[in-house]
Amino acid sequence: FEYLIFRSNEEVRMMNRSAGDQKLFAVIVNVLRRKHYSLKTERSYLSWIKRFIGYHHMRHPRDMSKHEIESFLTHLAVDRKVASSTQNQAFNAILFLYRDVLEIDLMQDLNAVRAKKQTRIPVVLSHKEAMKVINSLTGVHQTMAKLLYGCGLRLMECLRLRVKDIDFETNCITIFDGKGKKDRVVMLPETIKPFMREQIDLVRSIHEYDLGRGCGEVHIPFALERKYPGSSKKLGWQYVFPSGDVSRDPITGKTMRHHVSPTTLQRAVKKAVAVAGIHKHVGCHTFRHSFATRLLENGYDIRTVQELLGHKDISTTMVYTHVMNKGPLAVKSPLDI
């Protein structure tokens, strides 16, 4: 199972042809990739399906029913005490298994004990605190943190930026295939433009070096490589923040240069928070929370903020009204009157 996750498309097809009876996990991988799920989701779903089967002593999912699904989800909530988001992720993986792979509908009226969903108010940095953390970073990590705070990007949206997505003439950045498979456009701050030009010049140098040694390819989503032959070797498709070396793509099996690992920025931000003397629970996503709060404090319409953040539901954006200097936190305490 663990090895299967890292098989390329060709290896999965060969395994399917060699086996008279297709193996369950090979079928799951095929369906996931046919529906264009991300590699991260693929790994997560396979892991949860493995746990579900293991919990029921390796019984085949076709031999199980709603009762076994309810039992597993209840086990996660009661025995493992997982967060509601974790239980929902497990539920979505099992739902995908039965609905999309086995084509069995067992999800009607499930009576599993559900993990209690907690209502959390996002941690927000003041502008002074945010800039203190950013100024404690250096090099490419500082540039990425400025994008998170200055544009409201999610971590992976920042890392997956391509050279072609940056438009210096119209001062905008296009986010393709963001959360929920949505595209959107955000502003490109004037103060970051020089740093972005330097970064793209660095990408150009790295790309030319890779081409010179017979590499230079980058992962192209879906079937765009067939639609635009040779695009995987063009500068415009290269990641703005490339990794330090080439590696084997787990989907295609080709040697390519991927984007930098999210762990590198997460660790750098953690160190910068300590250096800046900030004692709040701060991570990369905190910059996005702070971006939204600053815009609302500066009087921008909540619908505009919703569009910039890429939220499907405005209620998700409304949470930032609880942490801005207006609304409930602007009310004076009787002790201060």
XYZ file of C-alpha atoms in Angstrom:
337
model
C 0.000 0.000 0.000
C 2.648 2.541 1.011
C 4.579 1.891 -2.206
C 1.443 2.235 -4.318
C 0.995 5.864 -3.289
C 4.235 6.785 -5.026
C 3.649 4.822 -8.225
C 3.592 6.752 -11.487
C 0.621 6.608 -13.853
C 2.463 4.170 -16.141
C 3.355 1.853 -13.265
C -0.273 1.766 -12.114
C -1.458 0.956 -15.656
C 1.124 -1.835 -15.992
C 0.090 -3.295 -12.651
C -3.548 -3.246 -13.727
C -2.764 -5.033 -16.999
C -0.675 -7.678 -15.239
C -3.358 -8.516 -12.675
C -6.384 -10.468 -13.785
C -8.400 -9.001 -10.953
C -7.633 -5.306 -10.377
C -6.369 -4.540 -6.901
C -8.557 -2.209 -4.888
C -5.958 0.454 -4.193
C -4.845 0.537 -7.827
C -8.457 1.202 -8.821
C -8.729 3.960 -6.201
C -5.576 5.641 -7.533
C -6.908 5.473 -11.094
C -10.219 7.100 -10.105
C -8.508 9.803 -8.029
C -6.206 10.759 -10.887
C -8.980 10.595 -13.470
C -10.937 13.098 -11.389
C -7.829 15.321 -11.018
C -7.535 15.128 -7.244
C -4.295 16.551 -5.879
C -1.465 14.244 -4.796
C -1.936 15.481 -1.224
C -5.620 14.447 -1.283
C -4.674 11.142 -2.907
C -2.303 10.293 -0.082
C -4.810 11.368 2.555
C -7.712 9.351 1.091
C -5.603 6.226 0.641
C -4.381 6.496 4.216
C -7.916 6.803 5.649
C -9.238 3.950 3.509
C -6.354 1.777 4.725
C -7.221 2.630 8.353
C -10.905 1.903 7.747
C -10.120 -1.534 6.312
C -7.551 -2.252 9.025
C -10.010 -1.307 11.782
C -12.387 -3.990 10.467
C -9.677 -6.672 10.317
C -8.882 -6.370 6.578
C -12.405 -7.101 5.343
C -13.121 -5.957 1.800
C -15.283 -2.779 1.687
C -17.850 -4.598 -0.488
C -18.446 -6.986 2.429
C -19.138 -4.103 4.813
C -22.140 -1.821 5.151
C -23.390 1.326 6.852
C -22.931 -0.274 10.290
C -19.142 -0.666 9.792
C -18.811 2.922 8.551
C -20.721 4.249 11.573
C -18.569 2.128 13.881
C -15.321 3.486 12.433
C -16.427 7.151 12.533
C -17.687 6.729 16.102
C -14.348 5.146 17.057
C -12.533 8.232 15.738
C -14.741 10.618 17.733
C -15.095 8.660 20.982
C -11.887 6.631 21.318
C -9.406 8.690 19.306
C -11.038 12.039 20.179
C -10.087 13.510 16.807
C -11.080 17.023 15.709
C -14.233 17.429 13.645
C -12.175 18.344 10.575
C -10.192 15.093 10.907
C -13.354 13.020 11.203
C -14.853 14.822 8.190
C -11.736 14.041 6.191
C -12.072 10.354 7.047
C -15.767 10.454 6.155
C -15.020 12.084 2.779
C -12.429 9.411 1.991
C -14.869 6.588 2.767
C -17.633 8.393 0.866
C -15.322 8.605 -2.161
C -14.507 4.893 -1.861
C -18.126 3.766 -1.909
C -19.665 6.403 -4.173
C -16.969 6.897 -6.820
C -14.961 3.664 -6.752
C -17.341 0.885 -5.703
C -20.456 2.754 -6.914
C -22.401 1.809 -3.785
C -24.588 4.330 -1.919
C -24.340 3.612 1.816
C -24.186 7.165 3.125
C -27.889 7.811 3.740
C -28.790 8.606 7.365
C -25.511 7.642 9.011
C -25.894 7.564 12.798
C -22.233 7.796 13.781
C -21.201 9.932 16.740
C -19.737 13.085 15.222
C -16.793 14.966 16.689
C -17.861 18.329 18.110
C -16.943 21.219 15.867
C -15.172 24.000 17.740
C -15.757 27.648 16.914
C -12.379 29.341 16.816
C -11.526 32.994 16.294
C -8.440 33.352 14.073
C -5.186 34.629 15.546
C -4.368 38.013 14.001
C -1.202 40.085 14.053
C -1.259 43.877 14.150
C 0.483 45.564 11.227
C 3.446 46.357 13.469
C 3.697 42.728 14.644
C 3.350 41.355 11.107
C 6.135 43.576 9.787
C 8.307 42.687 12.774
C 8.018 39.005 11.897
C 8.558 39.651 8.175
C 11.654 41.777 8.868
C 13.036 38.908 10.969
C 13.013 36.755 7.815
C 15.592 36.954 5.057
C 15.892 36.223 1.354
C 13.219 34.204 -0.410
C 11.422 33.430 2.864
C 10.858 37.146 3.426
C 9.499 37.533 -0.113
C 7.072 34.651 0.390
C 5.899 36.039 3.752
C 5.279 39.416 2.113
C 3.069 37.698 -0.465
C 1.109 35.921 2.269
C 0.510 39.172 4.168
C 0.333 41.595 1.244
C -1.926 39.480 -0.998
C -3.772 37.188 1.436
C -2.446 34.026 -0.214
C -2.669 30.573 1.295
C 0.694 28.864 1.777
C 0.280 26.403 -1.114
C -1.100 29.131 -3.402
C 2.130 31.029 -2.837
C 4.369 28.014 -3.428
C 2.505 26.996 -6.609
C 2.844 30.384 -8.299
C 4.232 30.195 -11.838
C 6.214 32.922 -13.604
C 3.303 33.516 -16.004
C 0.957 34.246 -13.078
C 2.770 37.475 -12.159
C 1.650 40.521 -14.189
C 3.882 43.512 -13.498
C 2.047 45.763 -15.968
C -1.394 45.487 -14.351
C -0.032 44.899 -10.829
C -1.913 41.662 -10.271
C -1.312 38.006 -9.490
C -3.606 35.307 -10.861
C -4.249 32.346 -8.585
C -5.155 29.319 -10.688
C -6.891 26.250 -9.287
C -7.057 27.534 -5.713
C -9.015 25.926 -2.905
C -12.328 24.653 -4.240
C -10.911 24.553 -7.812
C -11.454 28.323 -8.123
C -9.355 30.939 -9.920
C -9.068 34.502 -8.656
C -7.003 37.664 -9.080
C -5.248 39.533 -6.244
C -3.181 42.701 -6.153
C 0.594 42.793 -6.609
C 1.915 45.282 -4.012
C 4.248 47.929 -5.435
C 6.753 47.430 -2.623
C 7.254 43.768 -3.497
C 7.682 44.173 -7.257
C 11.516 44.629 -7.145
C 11.874 41.456 -5.060
C 9.625 39.510 -7.432
C 11.657 40.662 -10.458
C 14.860 39.485 -8.727
C 13.236 36.139 -7.927
C 12.115 35.617 -11.520
C 15.641 36.484 -12.744
C 16.913 33.766 -10.389
C 14.332 31.316 -11.761
C 15.481 32.156 -15.304
C 19.097 31.338 -14.378
C 18.125 28.060 -12.707
C 15.944 27.105 -15.674
C 18.724 27.771 -18.179
C 21.080 25.643 -16.076
C 18.532 22.796 -15.988
C 18.000 22.975 -19.749
C 21.745 22.823 -20.259
C 21.974 19.511 -18.423
C 18.976 17.934 -20.140
C 16.332 18.707 -17.526
C 14.222 21.859 -17.279
C 10.774 20.254 -17.138
C 8.108 21.172 -14.603
C 4.806 19.513 -13.715
C 1.941 20.713 -15.949
C -1.599 20.212 -14.585
C -4.103 17.929 -16.296
C -3.649 17.515 -20.087
C -2.195 20.960 -20.834
C 1.105 19.403 -21.887
C -0.691 17.703 -24.783
C -2.614 20.851 -25.621
C 0.516 23.026 -25.489
C 3.457 20.740 -26.440
C 6.752 21.787 -24.900
C 5.117 24.068 -22.318
C 6.704 22.094 -19.457
C 10.111 23.440 -20.511
C 9.068 27.065 -20.989
C 10.036 29.742 -18.467
C 6.454 30.929 -17.979
C 5.412 27.598 -16.459
C 8.343 27.393 -14.027
C 7.602 27.809 -10.330
C 8.432 31.243 -8.903
C 9.856 29.521 -5.823
C 11.646 26.408 -7.130
C 13.167 23.680 -4.976
C 16.893 23.440 -4.504
C 17.283 20.423 -6.805
C 15.389 18.283 -9.283
C 13.429 15.211 -8.155
C 11.287 12.386 -9.516
C 7.679 13.418 -10.066
C 5.478 10.862 -8.218
C 2.737 11.046 -10.868
C 4.623 10.983 -14.168
C 7.888 9.411 -12.988
C 9.894 12.100 -14.827
C 12.797 14.038 -13.335
C 11.572 17.594 -12.763
C 12.117 20.640 -10.552
C 9.240 21.048 -8.114
C 8.417 24.072 -5.963
C 10.051 24.545 -2.574
C 8.696 22.443 0.282
C 6.104 24.157 2.515
C 8.020 22.950 5.560
C 10.930 25.283 4.803
C 8.787 28.428 5.071
C 6.844 27.110 8.061
C 10.077 26.526 9.969
C 11.481 29.904 8.938
C 8.324 31.710 10.121
C 8.406 29.838 13.429
C 11.987 31.002 14.039
C 11.153 34.560 12.962
C 8.216 34.715 15.402
C 10.565 33.727 18.244
C 13.160 36.310 17.165
C 10.475 39.006 16.938
C 9.334 38.213 20.483
C 5.734 37.509 19.463
C 4.005 35.163 21.902
C 0.862 34.496 19.883
C 0.314 31.156 18.132
C 1.515 32.325 14.717
C 1.906 30.300 11.528
C 1.978 31.033 7.812
C -1.834 31.204 7.646
C -1.830 33.958 10.298
C -0.600 36.382 7.622
C -3.744 35.659 5.589
C -5.941 36.313 8.634
C -4.086 39.572 9.252
C -4.475 40.613 5.593
C -8.267 40.232 5.770
C -8.509 42.061 9.086
C -6.425 45.023 7.844
C -8.645 45.433 4.768
C -11.841 45.440 6.843
C -10.333 47.906 9.310
C -9.414 50.180 6.411
C -13.030 50.298 5.281
C -13.023 47.918 2.323
C -16.332 46.239 1.502
C -16.665 42.720 2.910
C -17.691 41.405 -0.531
C -14.410 42.701 -1.950
C -12.474 40.999 0.840
C -14.421 37.784 0.204
C -13.434 37.876 -3.478
C -9.775 38.549 -2.711
C -9.663 35.670 -0.242
C -11.549 33.307 -2.551
C -14.173 32.391 0.038
C -17.248 30.597 -1.291
C -19.461 31.693 1.607
C -19.423 35.221 3.014
C -19.959 33.788 6.514
C -16.345 32.546 6.330
C -15.194 36.128 5.723
C -17.477 37.495 8.467
C -15.325 35.835 11.146
C -12.750 38.599 10.689
C -15.221 41.214 11.942
C -14.767 39.661 15.388
C -11.051 40.400 15.532
C -10.925 43.892 13.985
C -10.883 47.174 15.886
C -14.572 47.646 15.128
C -17.549 45.558 16.156
C -17.506 43.648 19.495
C -13.885 44.485 20.362
C -14.515 48.217 19.853
C -17.000 48.298 22.725
C -15.522 49.964 25.798
C -15.504 48.117 29.099
C -17.359 49.783 31.976
C -13.978 50.054 33.735
C -12.677 52.254 30.896
C -15.665 54.598 30.623
